[in-house]
Amino acid sequence: MTMKNYPIRLDNSALLQGRWDWLKLIVCHIIAMLLLISWLWQPTRALWDQLDIQIFHFLNAPLASNNTWAHLWAFGSMRLADMAVGVIMLVFLIKGNFLFARDQVRTALFAFLAVLFLLLFIRIGLFSPLVKAMHWQHDGPSLVLDGAVRLGELFPDWERFSHIKDSSNNSFPGDHASVLLLWAMFISPFAKRWQRVLIWLITAIFLLPRLVAGAHWGTDIFIGGVFLSLVAFSWGFYTPFAGHSVRLLERFFAPVFHFLQKIPGLNRISLISGR
């Protein structure tokens, strides 16, 4: 996407550029492939497996003895918490003059949604069949390791109110992690230094519930989640994909925003007004 079509005034030489950046595209794929190979190659796989077990026991074991720790991560593993995370991610995208200027938040939201769709396509249409064919799928640690503390068993009453994600029969790759990492990768180039620290701190915190509860191994996130997010990010922003997608979505939703701009109150929202 060129500066003429969309007047992005931020320092975003890498994103929404409307052209192929082969070097960055290739570098992202090399990093993603090296991570995956390190997980598949037996000598380094043994190290990853050892790290997986250590991470799980370090995070999960305190649930049995620390009541505060257990309550914190029980809430963090609920579907309601996932909804709250989604709201926070959205706020970072559409709050005017925070990361993006008021007249840029719609472009930012459309760009992220387009690449999120690309991530889902890669995950469901391409990566899932490969995972199945190569027998890479596995159970989460709470279903495999002895002595695992299950949050659903600690808080059975909470389970009736909202499902607690403390196990998985298909834990690889970490879908939740790939979305969070894609979000952080997308908005980081637009952030100031303190904002970037905040973004990655929030991302790390939001990644923890699945690890603490035992729904995912560390490598489901560090290998699977990073692999998917890097591939989707690179194809989204180091090719014309994001730029073309934003233009298409702008045209498609133009009548909707034109209608919403006539409603008092809504026309003050940057996402609606476009300014």
Short mmCIF file of C-alpha atoms in Angstrom, two decimals:
data_model
loop_
_atom_site.label_atom_id
_atom_site.label_comp_id
_atom_site.label_asym_id
_atom_site.label_seq_id
_atom_site.Cartn_x
_atom_site.Cartn_y
_atom_site.Cartn_z
CA MET A 1 0.00 0.00 0.00
CA THR A 2 1.51 3.32 -1.03
CA MET A 3 1.59 6.54 0.93
CA LYS A 4 -0.67 8.10 -1.73
CA ASN A 5 -3.51 5.65 -1.13
CA TYR A 6 -3.31 5.69 2.67
CA PRO A 7 -1.50 8.56 4.38
CA ILE A 8 0.19 6.61 7.16
CA ARG A 9 2.34 9.13 9.02
CA LEU A 10 4.00 6.74 11.43
CA ASP A 11 7.43 5.20 11.02
CA ASN A 12 6.18 2.04 9.36
CA SER A 13 8.62 1.34 6.56
CA ALA A 14 8.07 -2.41 7.01
CA LEU A 15 4.29 -2.55 7.29
CA LEU A 16 1.49 -1.65 4.86
CA GLN A 17 4.06 -0.89 2.20
CA GLY A 18 2.28 -2.55 -0.74
CA ARG A 19 5.36 -4.28 -2.10
CA TRP A 20 7.42 -7.42 -1.64
CA ASP A 21 10.24 -7.31 0.87
CA TRP A 22 11.95 -10.56 -0.01
CA LEU A 23 14.78 -10.26 2.50
CA LYS A 24 12.53 -9.89 5.54
CA LEU A 25 10.11 -12.49 4.20
CA ILE A 26 12.92 -15.03 3.81
CA VAL A 27 14.49 -14.18 7.18
CA CYS A 28 11.16 -14.75 8.98
CA HIS A 29 10.76 -18.13 7.26
CA ILE A 30 14.34 -19.15 8.09
CA ILE A 31 13.77 -18.35 11.78
CA ALA A 32 10.46 -20.22 11.77
CA MET A 33 11.98 -23.27 10.05
CA LEU A 34 15.01 -23.36 12.35
CA LEU A 35 12.72 -23.36 15.37
CA LEU A 36 10.63 -26.19 13.94
CA ILE A 37 13.73 -28.20 12.95
CA SER A 38 15.17 -27.78 16.46
CA TRP A 39 11.98 -29.38 17.79
CA LEU A 40 12.05 -32.23 15.26
CA TRP A 41 15.77 -33.06 15.39
CA GLN A 42 16.25 -35.64 18.14
CA PRO A 43 19.31 -34.17 19.96
CA THR A 44 17.66 -30.76 20.38
CA ARG A 45 14.20 -32.29 20.79
CA ALA A 46 15.42 -33.94 23.98
CA LEU A 47 16.41 -30.52 25.31
CA TRP A 48 13.03 -29.06 24.38
CA ASP A 49 11.22 -31.98 26.06
CA GLN A 50 13.24 -31.46 29.22
CA LEU A 51 12.46 -27.74 29.19
CA ASP A 52 8.76 -28.50 28.67
CA ILE A 53 8.63 -30.66 31.80
CA GLN A 54 10.57 -28.17 33.90
CA ILE A 55 8.35 -25.25 32.84
CA PHE A 56 5.19 -27.19 33.62
CA HIS A 57 6.23 -28.34 37.07
CA PHE A 58 7.60 -24.89 37.96
CA LEU A 59 4.31 -23.18 37.06
CA ASN A 60 1.77 -25.87 37.89
CA ALA A 61 3.01 -27.33 41.18
CA PRO A 62 2.35 -24.16 43.26
CA LEU A 63 -1.36 -24.46 42.44
CA ALA A 64 -1.64 -27.18 45.09
CA SER A 65 -0.17 -25.11 47.93
CA ASN A 66 -0.69 -21.45 47.04
CA ASN A 67 -4.34 -20.43 47.17
CA THR A 68 -3.75 -17.01 45.61
CA TRP A 69 -1.77 -18.52 42.76
CA ALA A 70 -4.53 -21.04 42.13
CA HIS A 71 -7.34 -18.45 42.11
CA LEU A 72 -5.36 -16.12 39.84
CA TRP A 73 -4.74 -18.71 37.16
CA ALA A 74 -8.13 -20.34 37.47
CA PHE A 75 -9.64 -17.01 36.47
CA GLY A 76 -6.99 -16.52 33.79
CA SER A 77 -7.87 -19.90 32.26
CA MET A 78 -11.59 -19.15 31.95
CA ARG A 79 -13.33 -18.25 28.70
CA LEU A 80 -14.36 -14.95 30.28
CA ALA A 81 -10.69 -14.07 30.69
CA ASP A 82 -10.11 -14.84 27.01
CA MET A 83 -12.85 -12.33 26.17
CA ALA A 84 -11.18 -9.73 28.39
CA VAL A 85 -7.88 -10.34 26.61
CA GLY A 86 -9.60 -9.78 23.28
CA VAL A 87 -10.99 -6.45 24.48
CA ILE A 88 -7.55 -5.30 25.63
CA MET A 89 -6.03 -6.26 22.28
CA LEU A 90 -8.78 -4.33 20.50
CA VAL A 91 -8.25 -1.22 22.65
CA PHE A 92 -4.57 -1.09 21.72
CA LEU A 93 -5.60 -1.11 18.06
CA ILE A 94 -8.44 1.41 18.05
CA LYS A 95 -7.61 3.90 20.80
CA GLY A 96 -6.80 7.04 18.85
CA ASN A 97 -3.48 8.81 19.40
CA PHE A 98 -2.08 5.98 21.50
CA LEU A 99 -0.27 3.75 19.00
CA PHE A 100 -2.07 5.03 15.93
CA ALA A 101 -3.31 8.48 15.03
CA ARG A 102 -7.08 8.91 15.22
CA ASP A 103 -7.45 8.77 11.45
CA GLN A 104 -5.35 5.58 11.25
CA VAL A 105 -7.11 3.28 13.70
CA ARG A 106 -9.50 1.89 11.09
CA THR A 107 -6.59 1.06 8.80
CA ALA A 108 -4.75 -0.59 11.70
CA LEU A 109 -7.78 -2.67 12.67
CA PHE A 110 -8.46 -3.79 9.11
CA ALA A 111 -4.80 -4.69 8.59
CA PHE A 112 -4.70 -6.81 11.73
CA LEU A 113 -8.00 -8.55 10.95
CA ALA A 114 -6.80 -9.35 7.43
CA VAL A 115 -3.58 -10.93 8.67
CA LEU A 116 -5.46 -12.71 11.47
CA PHE A 117 -7.62 -14.30 8.77
CA LEU A 118 -4.43 -15.25 6.94
CA LEU A 119 -3.13 -16.86 10.15
CA LEU A 120 -6.32 -18.92 10.48
CA PHE A 121 -6.06 -20.00 6.85
CA ILE A 122 -2.45 -21.12 7.30
CA ARG A 123 -3.31 -22.88 10.56
CA ILE A 124 -6.43 -24.71 9.39
CA GLY A 125 -5.80 -25.13 5.69
CA LEU A 126 -2.06 -25.81 5.58
CA PHE A 127 -0.46 -26.51 8.95
CA SER A 128 -3.15 -28.72 10.51
CA PRO A 129 -3.02 -31.32 7.68
CA LEU A 130 0.79 -31.35 7.99
CA VAL A 131 0.61 -31.83 11.77
CA LYS A 132 -1.83 -34.70 11.31
CA ALA A 133 0.18 -36.36 8.53
CA MET A 134 3.45 -36.11 10.49
CA HIS A 135 1.86 -37.22 13.78
CA TRP A 136 3.05 -34.11 15.59
CA GLN A 137 -0.17 -33.74 17.59
CA HIS A 138 -0.12 -34.60 21.29
CA ASP A 139 -1.94 -34.22 24.61
CA GLY A 140 -1.22 -31.33 26.94
CA PRO A 141 0.95 -31.91 30.04
CA SER A 142 -1.99 -32.07 32.47
CA LEU A 143 -3.10 -35.26 30.70
CA VAL A 144 0.38 -36.77 30.47
CA LEU A 145 2.45 -35.99 33.55
CA ASP A 146 1.89 -37.54 36.96
CA GLY A 147 1.03 -35.16 39.76
CA ALA A 148 -0.49 -32.51 37.52
CA VAL A 149 -2.82 -30.14 39.37
CA ARG A 150 -6.09 -29.64 37.46
CA LEU A 151 -7.74 -26.27 38.00
CA GLY A 152 -11.12 -27.69 37.03
CA GLU A 153 -10.87 -30.11 39.95
CA LEU A 154 -9.77 -27.37 42.35
CA PHE A 155 -12.67 -25.13 41.35
CA PRO A 156 -15.57 -27.37 40.28
CA ASP A 157 -18.12 -24.62 40.98
CA TRP A 158 -16.31 -22.29 38.61
CA GLU A 159 -16.52 -24.94 35.90
CA ARG A 160 -20.32 -24.71 36.02
CA PHE A 161 -20.12 -20.97 35.41
CA SER A 162 -17.43 -20.84 32.73
CA HIS A 163 -15.19 -23.52 31.28
CA ILE A 164 -11.65 -23.60 32.65
CA LYS A 165 -9.09 -24.48 30.00
CA ASP A 166 -6.80 -26.85 31.93
CA SER A 167 -6.32 -29.67 29.42
CA SER A 168 -6.14 -30.37 25.71
CA ASN A 169 -6.05 -33.44 23.51
CA ASN A 170 -4.73 -31.34 20.63
CA SER A 171 -2.28 -28.94 22.19
CA PHE A 172 0.09 -28.40 19.24
CA PRO A 173 0.41 -25.72 18.04
CA GLY A 174 -0.73 -23.06 20.50
CA ASP A 175 -3.52 -21.27 18.64
CA HIS A 176 -4.13 -18.81 21.48
CA ALA A 177 -0.39 -18.05 21.53
CA SER A 178 -0.14 -17.53 17.77
CA VAL A 179 -2.87 -14.86 17.84
CA LEU A 180 -1.29 -13.04 20.79
CA LEU A 181 2.16 -13.13 19.20
CA LEU A 182 0.80 -11.91 15.87
CA TRP A 183 -0.88 -8.99 17.65
CA ALA A 184 2.34 -8.08 19.47
CA MET A 185 4.42 -8.35 16.28
CA PHE A 186 1.98 -6.13 14.40
CA ILE A 187 1.69 -3.25 16.86
CA SER A 188 5.28 -3.23 18.18
CA PRO A 189 6.78 -1.30 15.23
CA PHE A 190 4.31 1.53 15.89
CA ALA A 191 5.05 1.72 19.62
CA LYS A 192 7.40 3.84 21.65
CA ARG A 193 9.96 2.01 23.75
CA TRP A 194 7.86 1.98 26.95
CA GLN A 195 4.79 0.93 24.97
CA ARG A 196 6.73 -1.90 23.38
CA VAL A 197 7.82 -3.15 26.79
CA LEU A 198 4.19 -2.99 27.95
CA ILE A 199 2.95 -4.85 24.86
CA TRP A 200 5.35 -7.76 25.29
CA LEU A 201 4.81 -7.85 29.06
CA ILE A 202 1.06 -8.13 28.48
CA THR A 203 1.65 -10.80 25.84
CA ALA A 204 3.82 -12.85 28.20
CA ILE A 205 1.24 -12.60 30.98
CA PHE A 206 -1.60 -13.61 28.67
CA LEU A 207 0.40 -16.61 27.44
CA LEU A 208 0.89 -17.96 30.96
CA PRO A 209 -2.58 -19.33 31.83
CA ARG A 210 -2.36 -22.20 29.32
CA LEU A 211 1.09 -23.12 30.63
CA VAL A 212 0.17 -22.91 34.30
CA ALA A 213 -3.02 -24.92 33.84
CA GLY A 214 -1.31 -27.56 31.72
CA ALA A 215 -3.36 -27.14 28.55
CA HIS A 216 -0.19 -26.51 26.56
CA TRP A 217 3.47 -27.43 26.68
CA GLY A 218 6.02 -24.64 26.40
CA THR A 219 6.95 -25.81 22.90
CA ASP A 220 3.32 -25.52 21.77
CA ILE A 221 3.91 -21.79 22.20
CA PHE A 222 7.65 -21.33 21.59
CA ILE A 223 7.68 -23.58 18.53
CA GLY A 224 4.14 -23.92 17.19
CA GLY A 225 2.82 -20.49 18.14
CA VAL A 226 5.93 -18.61 17.05
CA PHE A 227 6.13 -20.59 13.80
CA LEU A 228 2.56 -19.75 12.82
CA SER A 229 2.73 -16.10 13.85
CA LEU A 230 6.03 -15.50 12.04
CA VAL A 231 4.81 -17.09 8.81
CA ALA A 232 1.49 -15.22 8.89
CA PHE A 233 3.14 -11.93 9.87
CA SER A 234 5.70 -12.14 7.08
CA TRP A 235 3.18 -13.03 4.37
CA GLY A 236 0.84 -10.35 5.65
CA PHE A 237 3.20 -7.41 5.93
CA TYR A 238 6.25 -8.17 3.77
CA THR A 239 4.03 -8.69 0.73
CA PRO A 240 1.23 -6.51 -0.71
CA PHE A 241 -1.37 -8.60 1.17
CA ALA A 242 -2.12 -6.21 4.06
CA GLY A 243 -2.27 -3.14 1.83
CA HIS A 244 -4.62 -4.74 -0.70
CA SER A 245 -6.79 -6.20 2.07
CA VAL A 246 -7.19 -2.83 3.80
CA ARG A 247 -8.31 -1.17 0.58
CA LEU A 248 -10.80 -3.97 -0.07
CA LEU A 249 -12.22 -3.82 3.46
CA GLU A 250 -12.45 -0.03 3.36
CA ARG A 251 -14.55 -0.19 0.20
CA PHE A 252 -16.72 -3.05 1.50
CA PHE A 253 -17.51 -1.40 4.85
CA ALA A 254 -17.74 2.18 3.57
CA PRO A 255 -21.60 2.15 3.52
CA VAL A 256 -21.67 0.79 7.08
CA PHE A 257 -19.38 3.49 8.45
CA HIS A 258 -21.20 6.14 6.44
CA PHE A 259 -24.44 5.11 8.18
CA LEU A 260 -22.86 4.94 11.64
CA GLN A 261 -21.36 8.41 11.23
CA LYS A 262 -24.90 9.83 11.17
CA ILE A 263 -25.65 8.50 14.67
CA PRO A 264 -24.97 11.09 17.41
CA GLY A 265 -22.25 9.95 19.78
CA LEU A 266 -20.91 7.21 17.54
CA ASN A 267 -19.55 9.80 15.13
CA ARG A 268 -17.10 10.88 17.82
CA ILE A 269 -15.41 7.49 17.89
CA SER A 270 -12.22 7.46 15.81
CA LEU A 271 -12.98 4.03 14.35
CA ILE A 272 -16.37 5.27 13.12
CA SER A 273 -15.52 8.82 12.08
CA GLY A 274 -12.22 7.95 10.43
CA ARG A 275 -10.61 11.08 11.87
#
